């Protein structure tokens, strides 16, 4: 079924340094904004994430959003969390997503609903992210549903992604958990946004020690931070993230904070590219998608490689 | 034990607004230990209700009693007469006790005075914490005797999630239980065990399978 591989997977296998973006679906029933963002990202990223009710705020579904970006000519990486669906709904949505031409799936636990706009909601967490990964892998490799029942035909064959957070605690445990995700079936990783390159470097060292960089494709998460204010906010309020003071200061001192933000992000990516075992970069510029082309260009990663004959699934 | 907390006095007094003679029934087990519904709390609630109603020009008569356990018929049999006298029973037991009272006295209106919180215990004076989620199939032997089902905010079985920081859970001000599980397993030299993937849990043994019912024919009488 190699002809059915996603563009993302194909590029990894060809040894390209891969670039992905991220789009947060809207809080309304329209795909026009998504398609607009996708246009900005087209030709400068190889695929884009579509978040799944991120921070537990109700938004247009990640799968529907995936279809919108396909229609705009960009390959989707659909995010799937464990917060809102049990294993029945998850597998049903996986069948649906794959039938629409979605081939990349990123599996996460999901932010707790207490952070979102429906804090009184029940959560599901029937399975956790590692179990989710295993379910998706078994659907593909063993052609079975989670219950063990055979999938008689047309099993979904996702390229399976997971997240890794080098900045959460306990530090060493992060690498163990990553290994566990690989054992469960994760083929590629996107990390939490990296600002503290030194810590990331140390983490990659542990990753290499255990040979994990050879068992999965690792993409480093980066984010252009628009202003010193935003940086300071993230420093304080976003859990699982370390924002160094130097970065906040540098933005504060800059005359043109936006230009400085791009500069910082470009420098970070260039440094990340030198770290052994990193196979790509995931640029999270939600709400600032239009800046992505210039970042990718300044890093020297344009034009993006084309795959002959690979067209996105017709819908 | 079962940990419970008293509802606000305001809420309780509203629930008894239309009654003039109430039986306030305490329980001598868990809710006495967690200072929510024992003899002492019965007395305080009775006095407060009488005071309030006197001020409001509609006095209330309170009968007070605390039984050994509200979740057992034989102890409820002992208060049959008292119950008959009252036009409503305020149960100061956990949700189990309240329901036993309602079932034992079918013609009485029963009011819960507590919010039942969890199966847990006291960790220091004045602080109680959840310990068991009653999942119906214990996995504590896999997690160093620390329960992720009840104590991880996302009940992750292969934790920790990416939000664990400085040993704290991202969701609320509690310890990240996976941080503790790892530390304990490391200290016991059992890290390898944590690398094994814990498969999807069988939730049919938990509440998801419908109300639980246990039958032990070997101990049945008659
Ligand atoms: S594993 Fe289940 S039974 Fe055991 S302590 Fe946790 S919730 Fe209770
Ligand atoms: S931070 Fe720890 S306790 Fe909280 S949800 Fe994540 S793994 Fe569970």
PDB file of N, CA, C and O in Angstrom, chain A residues 87 109-112 114-115 123-128 130-131 134-135 146 165 167-170 173-174 176-177 179-180 183-184 210 239-242, chain B residues 153-167 170-172 178-179 182-183 186 191-203:
ATOM      1  N   UNK A  87     -13.658   4.888  22.999  1.00  0.00           N
ATOM      2  CA  UNK A  87     -12.999   4.128  21.934  1.00  0.00           C
ATOM      3  C   UNK A  87     -13.945   3.857  20.764  1.00  0.00           C
ATOM      4  O   UNK A  87     -13.493   3.643  19.643  1.00  0.00           O
ATOM      5  N   UNK A 109      -3.408  13.248  24.610  1.00  0.00           N
ATOM      6  CA  UNK A 109      -4.338  13.095  25.728  1.00  0.00           C
ATOM      7  C   UNK A 109      -5.431  14.148  25.634  1.00  0.00           C
ATOM      8  O   UNK A 109      -6.609  13.871  25.816  1.00  0.00           O
ATOM      9  N   UNK A 110      -5.021  15.379  25.377  1.00  0.00           N
ATOM     10  CA  UNK A 110      -5.981  16.485  25.318  1.00  0.00           C
ATOM     11  C   UNK A 110      -5.949  17.293  26.598  1.00  0.00           C
ATOM     12  O   UNK A 110      -5.741  16.749  27.693  1.00  0.00           O
ATOM     13  N   UNK A 111      -6.158  18.591  26.450  1.00  0.00           N
ATOM     14  CA  UNK A 111      -6.193  19.458  27.631  1.00  0.00           C
ATOM     15  C   UNK A 111      -7.438  19.149  28.448  1.00  0.00           C
ATOM     16  O   UNK A 111      -8.488  18.843  27.904  1.00  0.00           O
ATOM     17  N   UNK A 112      -7.313  19.257  29.729  1.00  0.00           N
ATOM     18  CA  UNK A 112      -8.446  18.982  30.617  1.00  0.00           C
ATOM     19  C   UNK A 112      -9.549  20.023  30.367  1.00  0.00           C
ATOM     20  O   UNK A 112      -9.267  21.189  30.084  1.00  0.00           O
ATOM     21  N   UNK A 114     -11.330  21.618  32.243  1.00  0.00           N
ATOM     22  CA  UNK A 114     -11.401  22.746  33.176  1.00  0.00           C
ATOM     23  C   UNK A 114     -10.712  23.985  32.612  1.00  0.00           C
ATOM     24  O   UNK A 114     -10.942  25.089  33.082  1.00  0.00           O
ATOM     25  N   UNK A 115      -9.876  23.817  31.563  1.00  0.00           N
ATOM     26  CA  UNK A 115      -9.198  24.970  30.964  1.00  0.00           C
ATOM     27  C   UNK A 115     -10.062  25.665  29.917  1.00  0.00           C
ATOM     28  O   UNK A 115      -9.734  26.752  29.456  1.00  0.00           O
ATOM     29  N   UNK A 123     -15.632  14.526  31.296  1.00  0.00           N
ATOM     30  CA  UNK A 123     -14.611  14.132  30.334  1.00  0.00           C
ATOM     31  C   UNK A 123     -14.733  12.638  30.087  1.00  0.00           C
ATOM     32  O   UNK A 123     -15.468  11.945  30.777  1.00  0.00           O
ATOM     33  N   UNK A 124     -14.005  12.172  29.081  1.00  0.00           N
ATOM     34  CA  UNK A 124     -14.127  10.757  28.746  1.00  0.00           C
ATOM     35  C   UNK A 124     -12.884   9.985  29.219  1.00  0.00           C
ATOM     36  O   UNK A 124     -12.974   9.180  30.138  1.00  0.00           O
ATOM     37  N   UNK A 125     -11.758  10.262  28.605  1.00  0.00           N
ATOM     38  CA  UNK A 125     -10.515   9.558  28.947  1.00  0.00           C
ATOM     39  C   UNK A 125     -10.749   8.057  29.151  1.00  0.00           C
ATOM     40  O   UNK A 125     -10.333   7.468  30.135  1.00  0.00           O
ATOM     41  N   UNK A 126     -11.450   7.486  28.186  1.00  0.00           N
ATOM     42  CA  UNK A 126     -11.657   6.044  28.157  1.00  0.00           C
ATOM     43  C   UNK A 126     -10.316   5.374  27.894  1.00  0.00           C
ATOM     44  O   UNK A 126      -9.953   4.393  28.541  1.00  0.00           O
ATOM     45  N   UNK A 127      -9.573   5.930  26.928  1.00  0.00           N
ATOM     46  CA  UNK A 127      -8.213   5.450  26.656  1.00  0.00           C
ATOM     47  C   UNK A 127      -7.276   6.632  26.825  1.00  0.00           C
ATOM     48  O   UNK A 127      -7.712   7.784  26.770  1.00  0.00           O
ATOM     49  N   UNK A 128      -5.997   6.362  27.033  1.00  0.00           N
ATOM     50  CA  UNK A 128      -5.032   7.456  27.075  1.00  0.00           C
ATOM     51  C   UNK A 128      -4.296   7.524  25.738  1.00  0.00           C
ATOM     52  O   UNK A 128      -4.548   6.714  24.841  1.00  0.00           O
ATOM     53  N   UNK A 130      -1.355   6.815  24.731  1.00  0.00           N
ATOM     54  CA  UNK A 130      -0.562   5.647  24.330  1.00  0.00           C
ATOM     55  C   UNK A 130      -1.477   4.509  23.877  1.00  0.00           C
ATOM     56  O   UNK A 130      -1.218   3.837  22.885  1.00  0.00           O
ATOM     57  N   UNK A 131      -2.571   4.342  24.573  1.00  0.00           N
ATOM     58  CA  UNK A 131      -3.540   3.315  24.152  1.00  0.00           C
ATOM     59  C   UNK A 131      -4.163   3.689  22.808  1.00  0.00           C
ATOM     60  O   UNK A 131      -4.404   2.827  21.957  1.00  0.00           O
ATOM     61  N   UNK A 134      -1.828   2.799  20.100  1.00  0.00           N
ATOM     62  CA  UNK A 134      -1.839   1.352  19.906  1.00  0.00           C
ATOM     63  C   UNK A 134      -3.075   0.903  19.116  1.00  0.00           C
ATOM     64  O   UNK A 134      -3.006   0.023  18.256  1.00  0.00           O
ATOM     65  N   UNK A 135      -4.200   1.526  19.420  1.00  0.00           N
ATOM     66  CA  UNK A 135      -5.432   1.191  18.690  1.00  0.00           C
ATOM     67  C   UNK A 135      -5.263   1.496  17.200  1.00  0.00           C
ATOM     68  O   UNK A 135      -5.600   0.681  16.334  1.00  0.00           O
ATOM     69  N   UNK A 146     -10.311  -2.183  18.244  1.00  0.00           N
ATOM     70  CA  UNK A 146      -9.730  -2.267  19.586  1.00  0.00           C
ATOM     71  C   UNK A 146     -10.210  -3.510  20.330  1.00  0.00           C
ATOM     72  O   UNK A 146      -9.495  -4.080  21.149  1.00  0.00           O
ATOM     73  N   UNK A 165       6.955  16.178  25.173  1.00  0.00           N
ATOM     74  CA  UNK A 165       7.248  17.451  25.828  1.00  0.00           C
ATOM     75  C   UNK A 165       8.558  17.368  26.600  1.00  0.00           C
ATOM     76  O   UNK A 165       8.601  16.835  27.689  1.00  0.00           O
ATOM     77  N   UNK A 167       9.962  19.517  28.131  1.00  0.00           N
ATOM     78  CA  UNK A 167      10.038  20.495  29.218  1.00  0.00           C
ATOM     79  C   UNK A 167       9.176  20.161  30.409  1.00  0.00           C
ATOM     80  O   UNK A 167       9.250  20.811  31.435  1.00  0.00           O
ATOM     81  N   UNK A 168       8.354  19.145  30.255  1.00  0.00           N
ATOM     82  CA  UNK A 168       7.567  18.750  31.423  1.00  0.00           C
ATOM     83  C   UNK A 168       8.465  17.929  32.339  1.00  0.00           C
ATOM     84  O   UNK A 168       9.564  17.534  31.972  1.00  0.00           O
ATOM     85  N   UNK A 169       7.983  17.691  33.515  1.00  0.00           N
ATOM     86  CA  UNK A 169       8.742  16.901  34.481  1.00  0.00           C
ATOM     87  C   UNK A 169       8.099  15.533  34.619  1.00  0.00           C
ATOM     88  O   UNK A 169       6.954  15.364  34.254  1.00  0.00           O
ATOM     89  N   UNK A 170       8.716  14.574  35.210  1.00  0.00           N
ATOM     90  CA  UNK A 170      10.168  14.537  35.475  1.00  0.00           C
ATOM     91  C   UNK A 170      10.929  14.318  34.171  1.00  0.00           C
ATOM     92  O   UNK A 170      10.491  13.565  33.310  1.00  0.00           O
ATOM     93  N   UNK A 173      11.789  10.895  32.687  1.00  0.00           N
ATOM     94  CA  UNK A 173      10.576  10.131  32.411  1.00  0.00           C
ATOM     95  C   UNK A 173      10.022  10.464  31.028  1.00  0.00           C
ATOM     96  O   UNK A 173       9.417   9.638  30.360  1.00  0.00           O
ATOM     97  N   UNK A 174      10.285  11.696  30.587  1.00  0.00           N
ATOM     98  CA  UNK A 174       9.809  12.124  29.271  1.00  0.00           C
ATOM     99  C   UNK A 174      10.334  11.224  28.164  1.00  0.00           C
ATOM    100  O   UNK A 174       9.655  10.936  27.198  1.00  0.00           O
ATOM    101  N   UNK A 176      11.397   8.096  28.564  1.00  0.00           N
ATOM    102  CA  UNK A 176      10.754   6.789  28.741  1.00  0.00           C
ATOM    103  C   UNK A 176       9.384   6.775  28.073  1.00  0.00           C
ATOM    104  O   UNK A 176       9.004   5.837  27.404  1.00  0.00           O
ATOM    105  N   UNK A 177       8.661   7.857  28.326  1.00  0.00           N
ATOM    106  CA  UNK A 177       7.293   7.892  27.813  1.00  0.00           C
ATOM    107  C   UNK A 177       7.303   7.955  26.288  1.00  0.00           C
ATOM    108  O   UNK A 177       6.468   7.380  25.618  1.00  0.00           O
ATOM    109  N   UNK A 179       9.551   6.599  24.438  1.00  0.00           N
ATOM    110  CA  UNK A 179       9.858   5.236  23.997  1.00  0.00           C
ATOM    111  C   UNK A 179       8.603   4.362  24.045  1.00  0.00           C
ATOM    112  O   UNK A 179       8.337   3.556  23.160  1.00  0.00           O
ATOM    113  N   UNK A 180       7.837   4.578  25.075  1.00  0.00           N
ATOM    114  CA  UNK A 180       6.596   3.830  25.214  1.00  0.00           C
ATOM    115  C   UNK A 180       5.658   4.132  24.049  1.00  0.00           C
ATOM    116  O   UNK A 180       4.998   3.247  23.510  1.00  0.00           O
ATOM    117  N   UNK A 183       6.927   2.288  21.086  1.00  0.00           N
ATOM    118  CA  UNK A 183       6.559   0.873  21.214  1.00  0.00           C
ATOM    119  C   UNK A 183       5.081   0.662  20.896  1.00  0.00           C
ATOM    120  O   UNK A 183       4.685  -0.369  20.374  1.00  0.00           O
ATOM    121  N   UNK A 184       4.278   1.667  21.229  1.00  0.00           N
ATOM    122  CA  UNK A 184       2.839   1.550  20.965  1.00  0.00           C
ATOM    123  C   UNK A 184       2.528   1.733  19.487  1.00  0.00           C
ATOM    124  O   UNK A 184       1.489   1.280  19.013  1.00  0.00           O
ATOM    125  N   UNK A 210      19.107   6.404  23.775  1.00  0.00           N
ATOM    126  CA  UNK A 210      18.217   5.236  23.705  1.00  0.00           C
ATOM    127  C   UNK A 210      17.866   4.871  22.265  1.00  0.00           C
ATOM    128  O   UNK A 210      17.022   4.004  22.034  1.00  0.00           O
ATOM    129  N   UNK A 239       1.095  25.933  30.961  1.00  0.00           N
ATOM    130  CA  UNK A 239       1.751  24.846  31.687  1.00  0.00           C
ATOM    131  C   UNK A 239       2.588  24.000  30.734  1.00  0.00           C
ATOM    132  O   UNK A 239       2.304  23.906  29.551  1.00  0.00           O
ATOM    133  N   UNK A 240       3.615  23.405  31.265  1.00  0.00           N
ATOM    134  CA  UNK A 240       4.471  22.525  30.479  1.00  0.00           C
ATOM    135  C   UNK A 240       5.336  23.278  29.482  1.00  0.00           C
ATOM    136  O   UNK A 240       5.764  22.732  28.476  1.00  0.00           O
ATOM    137  N   UNK A 241       5.598  24.554  29.722  1.00  0.00           N
ATOM    138  CA  UNK A 241       6.393  25.316  28.765  1.00  0.00           C
ATOM    139  C   UNK A 241       7.413  26.181  29.503  1.00  0.00           C
ATOM    140  O   UNK A 241       7.096  26.794  30.513  1.00  0.00           O
ATOM    141  N   UNK A 242       8.639  26.197  28.984  1.00  0.00           N
ATOM    142  CA  UNK A 242       9.652  27.042  29.613  1.00  0.00           C
ATOM    143  C   UNK A 242      10.045  28.150  28.647  1.00  0.00           C
ATOM    144  O   UNK A 242      10.539  27.895  27.555  1.00  0.00           O
TER     145      UNK A 242
ATOM    146  N   UNK B 153      -5.784  13.417  37.018  1.00  0.00           N
ATOM    147  CA  UNK B 153      -6.943  14.187  36.565  1.00  0.00           C
ATOM    148  C   UNK B 153      -7.510  13.671  35.250  1.00  0.00           C
ATOM    149  O   UNK B 153      -8.663  13.914  34.933  1.00  0.00           O
ATOM    150  N   UNK B 154      -6.674  12.978  34.466  1.00  0.00           N
ATOM    151  CA  UNK B 154      -7.156  12.436  33.190  1.00  0.00           C
ATOM    152  C   UNK B 154      -7.201  10.911  33.226  1.00  0.00           C
ATOM    153  O   UNK B 154      -7.230  10.273  32.182  1.00  0.00           O
ATOM    154  N   UNK B 155      -7.131  10.365  34.407  1.00  0.00           N
ATOM    155  CA  UNK B 155      -7.086   8.921  34.640  1.00  0.00           C
ATOM    156  C   UNK B 155      -6.248   8.178  33.591  1.00  0.00           C
ATOM    157  O   UNK B 155      -6.642   7.146  33.055  1.00  0.00           O
ATOM    158  N   UNK B 156      -5.075   8.752  33.332  1.00  0.00           N
ATOM    159  CA  UNK B 156      -4.152   8.176  32.363  1.00  0.00           C
ATOM    160  C   UNK B 156      -3.510   6.930  32.974  1.00  0.00           C
ATOM    161  O   UNK B 156      -3.081   6.947  34.126  1.00  0.00           O
ATOM    162  N   UNK B 157      -3.464   5.858  32.197  1.00  0.00           N
ATOM    163  CA  UNK B 157      -2.882   4.621  32.721  1.00  0.00           C
ATOM    164  C   UNK B 157      -1.441   4.429  32.274  1.00  0.00           C
ATOM    165  O   UNK B 157      -0.737   3.561  32.772  1.00  0.00           O
ATOM    166  N   UNK B 158      -1.031   5.237  31.304  1.00  0.00           N
ATOM    167  CA  UNK B 158       0.370   5.234  30.881  1.00  0.00           C
ATOM    168  C   UNK B 158       0.868   6.668  30.966  1.00  0.00           C
ATOM    169  O   UNK B 158       1.042   7.342  29.967  1.00  0.00           O
ATOM    170  N   UNK B 159       1.049   7.161  32.164  1.00  0.00           N
ATOM    171  CA  UNK B 159       1.352   8.576  32.351  1.00  0.00           C
ATOM    172  C   UNK B 159       2.834   8.837  32.438  1.00  0.00           C
ATOM    173  O   UNK B 159       3.620   7.924  32.263  1.00  0.00           O
ATOM    174  N   UNK B 160       3.215  10.071  32.733  1.00  0.00           N
ATOM    175  CA  UNK B 160       2.365  11.243  32.929  1.00  0.00           C
ATOM    176  C   UNK B 160       2.083  11.973  31.618  1.00  0.00           C
ATOM    177  O   UNK B 160       2.760  11.757  30.645  1.00  0.00           O
ATOM    178  N   UNK B 161       1.093  12.843  31.623  1.00  0.00           N
ATOM    179  CA  UNK B 161       0.805  13.647  30.444  1.00  0.00           C
ATOM    180  C   UNK B 161       1.820  14.781  30.371  1.00  0.00           C
ATOM    181  O   UNK B 161       2.647  14.952  31.263  1.00  0.00           O
ATOM    182  N   UNK B 162       1.713  15.561  29.308  1.00  0.00           N
ATOM    183  CA  UNK B 162       2.703  16.617  29.101  1.00  0.00           C
ATOM    184  C   UNK B 162       2.556  17.813  30.025  1.00  0.00           C
ATOM    185  O   UNK B 162       3.338  18.752  29.966  1.00  0.00           O
ATOM    186  N   UNK B 163       1.562  17.775  30.879  1.00  0.00           N
ATOM    187  CA  UNK B 163       1.323  18.957  31.708  1.00  0.00           C
ATOM    188  C   UNK B 163       1.918  18.880  33.096  1.00  0.00           C
ATOM    189  O   UNK B 163       1.819  19.815  33.879  1.00  0.00           O
ATOM    190  N   UNK B 164       2.584  17.766  33.376  1.00  0.00           N
ATOM    191  CA  UNK B 164       3.154  17.585  34.702  1.00  0.00           C
ATOM    192  C   UNK B 164       4.361  18.500  34.888  1.00  0.00           C
ATOM    193  O   UNK B 164       5.304  18.463  34.111  1.00  0.00           O
ATOM    194  N   UNK B 165       4.319  19.341  35.900  1.00  0.00           N
ATOM    195  CA  UNK B 165       5.436  20.263  36.120  1.00  0.00           C
ATOM    196  C   UNK B 165       5.742  20.410  37.602  1.00  0.00           C
ATOM    197  O   UNK B 165       4.846  20.658  38.399  1.00  0.00           O
ATOM    198  N   UNK B 166       7.024  20.274  37.904  1.00  0.00           N
ATOM    199  CA  UNK B 166       7.492  20.357  39.291  1.00  0.00           C
ATOM    200  C   UNK B 166       6.684  19.466  40.226  1.00  0.00           C
ATOM    201  O   UNK B 166       6.391  19.842  41.358  1.00  0.00           O
ATOM    202  N   UNK B 167       6.304  18.317  39.722  1.00  0.00           N
ATOM    203  CA  UNK B 167       5.583  17.382  40.563  1.00  0.00           C
ATOM    204  C   UNK B 167       4.115  17.708  40.752  1.00  0.00           C
ATOM    205  O   UNK B 167       3.395  17.024  41.473  1.00  0.00           O
ATOM    206  N   UNK B 170      -1.224  19.721  36.131  1.00  0.00           N
ATOM    207  CA  UNK B 170      -1.585  20.956  35.451  1.00  0.00           C
ATOM    208  C   UNK B 170      -3.034  21.351  35.724  1.00  0.00           C
ATOM    209  O   UNK B 170      -3.411  22.501  35.550  1.00  0.00           O
ATOM    210  N   UNK B 171      -3.829  20.385  36.118  1.00  0.00           N
ATOM    211  CA  UNK B 171      -5.259  20.648  36.183  1.00  0.00           C
ATOM    212  C   UNK B 171      -5.660  21.395  37.456  1.00  0.00           C
ATOM    213  O   UNK B 171      -6.419  22.347  37.424  1.00  0.00           O
ATOM    214  N   UNK B 172      -5.168  20.962  38.578  1.00  0.00           N
ATOM    215  CA  UNK B 172      -5.518  21.639  39.811  1.00  0.00           C
ATOM    216  C   UNK B 172      -4.394  21.485  40.815  1.00  0.00           C
ATOM    217  O   UNK B 172      -3.400  20.819  40.538  1.00  0.00           O
ATOM    218  N   UNK B 178       1.356  10.710  38.548  1.00  0.00           N
ATOM    219  CA  UNK B 178       2.318   9.935  37.754  1.00  0.00           C
ATOM    220  C   UNK B 178       3.746  10.268  38.123  1.00  0.00           C
ATOM    221  O   UNK B 178       4.633   9.433  38.036  1.00  0.00           O
ATOM    222  N   UNK B 179       3.952  11.490  38.546  1.00  0.00           N
ATOM    223  CA  UNK B 179       5.263  11.868  39.052  1.00  0.00           C
ATOM    224  C   UNK B 179       5.595  10.994  40.265  1.00  0.00           C
ATOM    225  O   UNK B 179       6.687  10.453  40.396  1.00  0.00           O
ATOM    226  N   UNK B 182       6.194   7.272  39.241  1.00  0.00           N
ATOM    227  CA  UNK B 182       7.538   7.066  38.701  1.00  0.00           C
ATOM    228  C   UNK B 182       8.592   7.086  39.795  1.00  0.00           C
ATOM    229  O   UNK B 182       9.484   6.243  39.836  1.00  0.00           O
ATOM    230  N   UNK B 183       8.469   8.072  40.688  1.00  0.00           N
ATOM    231  CA  UNK B 183       9.472   8.172  41.749  1.00  0.00           C
ATOM    232  C   UNK B 183       9.493   6.896  42.587  1.00  0.00           C
ATOM    233  O   UNK B 183      10.542   6.361  42.913  1.00  0.00           O
ATOM    234  N   UNK B 186      10.871   3.959  40.584  1.00  0.00           N
ATOM    235  CA  UNK B 186      12.318   4.113  40.439  1.00  0.00           C
ATOM    236  C   UNK B 186      13.006   3.677  41.726  1.00  0.00           C
ATOM    237  O   UNK B 186      13.955   2.916  41.703  1.00  0.00           O
ATOM    238  N   UNK B 191      11.462   0.322  37.234  1.00  0.00           N
ATOM    239  CA  UNK B 191      11.168   1.176  36.086  1.00  0.00           C
ATOM    240  C   UNK B 191      10.741   0.374  34.859  1.00  0.00           C
ATOM    241  O   UNK B 191       9.901   0.810  34.086  1.00  0.00           O
ATOM    242  N   UNK B 192      11.384  -0.792  34.693  1.00  0.00           N
ATOM    243  CA  UNK B 192      11.062  -1.602  33.511  1.00  0.00           C
ATOM    244  C   UNK B 192       9.581  -1.910  33.412  1.00  0.00           C
ATOM    245  O   UNK B 192       9.007  -1.949  32.338  1.00  0.00           O
ATOM    246  N   UNK B 193       8.994  -2.114  34.560  1.00  0.00           N
ATOM    247  CA  UNK B 193       7.571  -2.439  34.600  1.00  0.00           C
ATOM    248  C   UNK B 193       6.726  -1.299  34.013  1.00  0.00           C
ATOM    249  O   UNK B 193       5.717  -1.535  33.376  1.00  0.00           O
ATOM    250  N   UNK B 194       7.202  -0.061  34.216  1.00  0.00           N
ATOM    251  CA  UNK B 194       6.447   1.083  33.700  1.00  0.00           C
ATOM    252  C   UNK B 194       6.603   1.235  32.188  1.00  0.00           C
ATOM    253  O   UNK B 194       5.841   1.937  31.549  1.00  0.00           O
ATOM    254  N   UNK B 195       7.615   0.604  31.626  1.00  0.00           N
ATOM    255  CA  UNK B 195       7.781   0.675  30.167  1.00  0.00           C
ATOM    256  C   UNK B 195       6.791  -0.224  29.442  1.00  0.00           C
ATOM    257  O   UNK B 195       6.582  -0.108  28.249  1.00  0.00           O
ATOM    258  N   UNK B 196       6.204  -1.137  30.172  1.00  0.00           N
ATOM    259  CA  UNK B 196       5.184  -1.983  29.551  1.00  0.00           C
ATOM    260  C   UNK B 196       3.913  -1.184  29.323  1.00  0.00           C
ATOM    261  O   UNK B 196       3.481  -0.440  30.205  1.00  0.00           O
ATOM    262  N   UNK B 197       3.337  -1.347  28.159  1.00  0.00           N
ATOM    263  CA  UNK B 197       2.128  -0.588  27.846  1.00  0.00           C
ATOM    264  C   UNK B 197       0.937  -1.193  28.580  1.00  0.00           C
ATOM    265  O   UNK B 197       0.644  -2.383  28.439  1.00  0.00           O
ATOM    266  N   UNK B 198       0.286  -0.381  29.350  1.00  0.00           N
ATOM    267  CA  UNK B 198      -0.935  -0.828  30.024  1.00  0.00           C
ATOM    268  C   UNK B 198      -2.068  -0.734  28.999  1.00  0.00           C
ATOM    269  O   UNK B 198      -2.358   0.338  28.493  1.00  0.00           O
ATOM    270  N   UNK B 199      -2.681  -1.853  28.659  1.00  0.00           N
ATOM    271  CA  UNK B 199      -3.711  -1.808  27.610  1.00  0.00           C
ATOM    272  C   UNK B 199      -4.994  -1.105  28.064  1.00  0.00           C
ATOM    273  O   UNK B 199      -5.155  -0.784  29.241  1.00  0.00           O
ATOM    274  N   UNK B 200      -5.886  -0.881  27.125  1.00  0.00           N
ATOM    275  CA  UNK B 200      -7.153  -0.221  27.426  1.00  0.00           C
ATOM    276  C   UNK B 200      -7.832  -0.928  28.602  1.00  0.00           C
ATOM    277  O   UNK B 200      -7.880  -2.151  28.661  1.00  0.00           O
ATOM    278  N   UNK B 201      -8.361  -0.137  29.484  1.00  0.00           N
ATOM    279  CA  UNK B 201      -8.972  -0.702  30.680  1.00  0.00           C
ATOM    280  C   UNK B 201     -10.379  -1.226  30.386  1.00  0.00           C
ATOM    281  O   UNK B 201     -11.081  -0.719  29.525  1.00  0.00           O
ATOM    282  N   UNK B 202     -10.745  -2.243  31.116  1.00  0.00           N
ATOM    283  CA  UNK B 202     -12.094  -2.793  31.016  1.00  0.00           C
ATOM    284  C   UNK B 202     -13.019  -2.006  31.943  1.00  0.00           C
ATOM    285  O   UNK B 202     -13.183  -2.347  33.112  1.00  0.00           O
ATOM    286  N   UNK B 203     -13.612  -0.961  31.400  1.00  0.00           N
ATOM    287  CA  UNK B 203     -14.448  -0.089  32.227  1.00  0.00           C
ATOM    288  C   UNK B 203     -15.802  -0.710  32.529  1.00  0.00           C
ATOM    289  O   UNK B 203     -16.588  -0.146  33.277  1.00  0.00           O
TER     290      UNK B 203
END
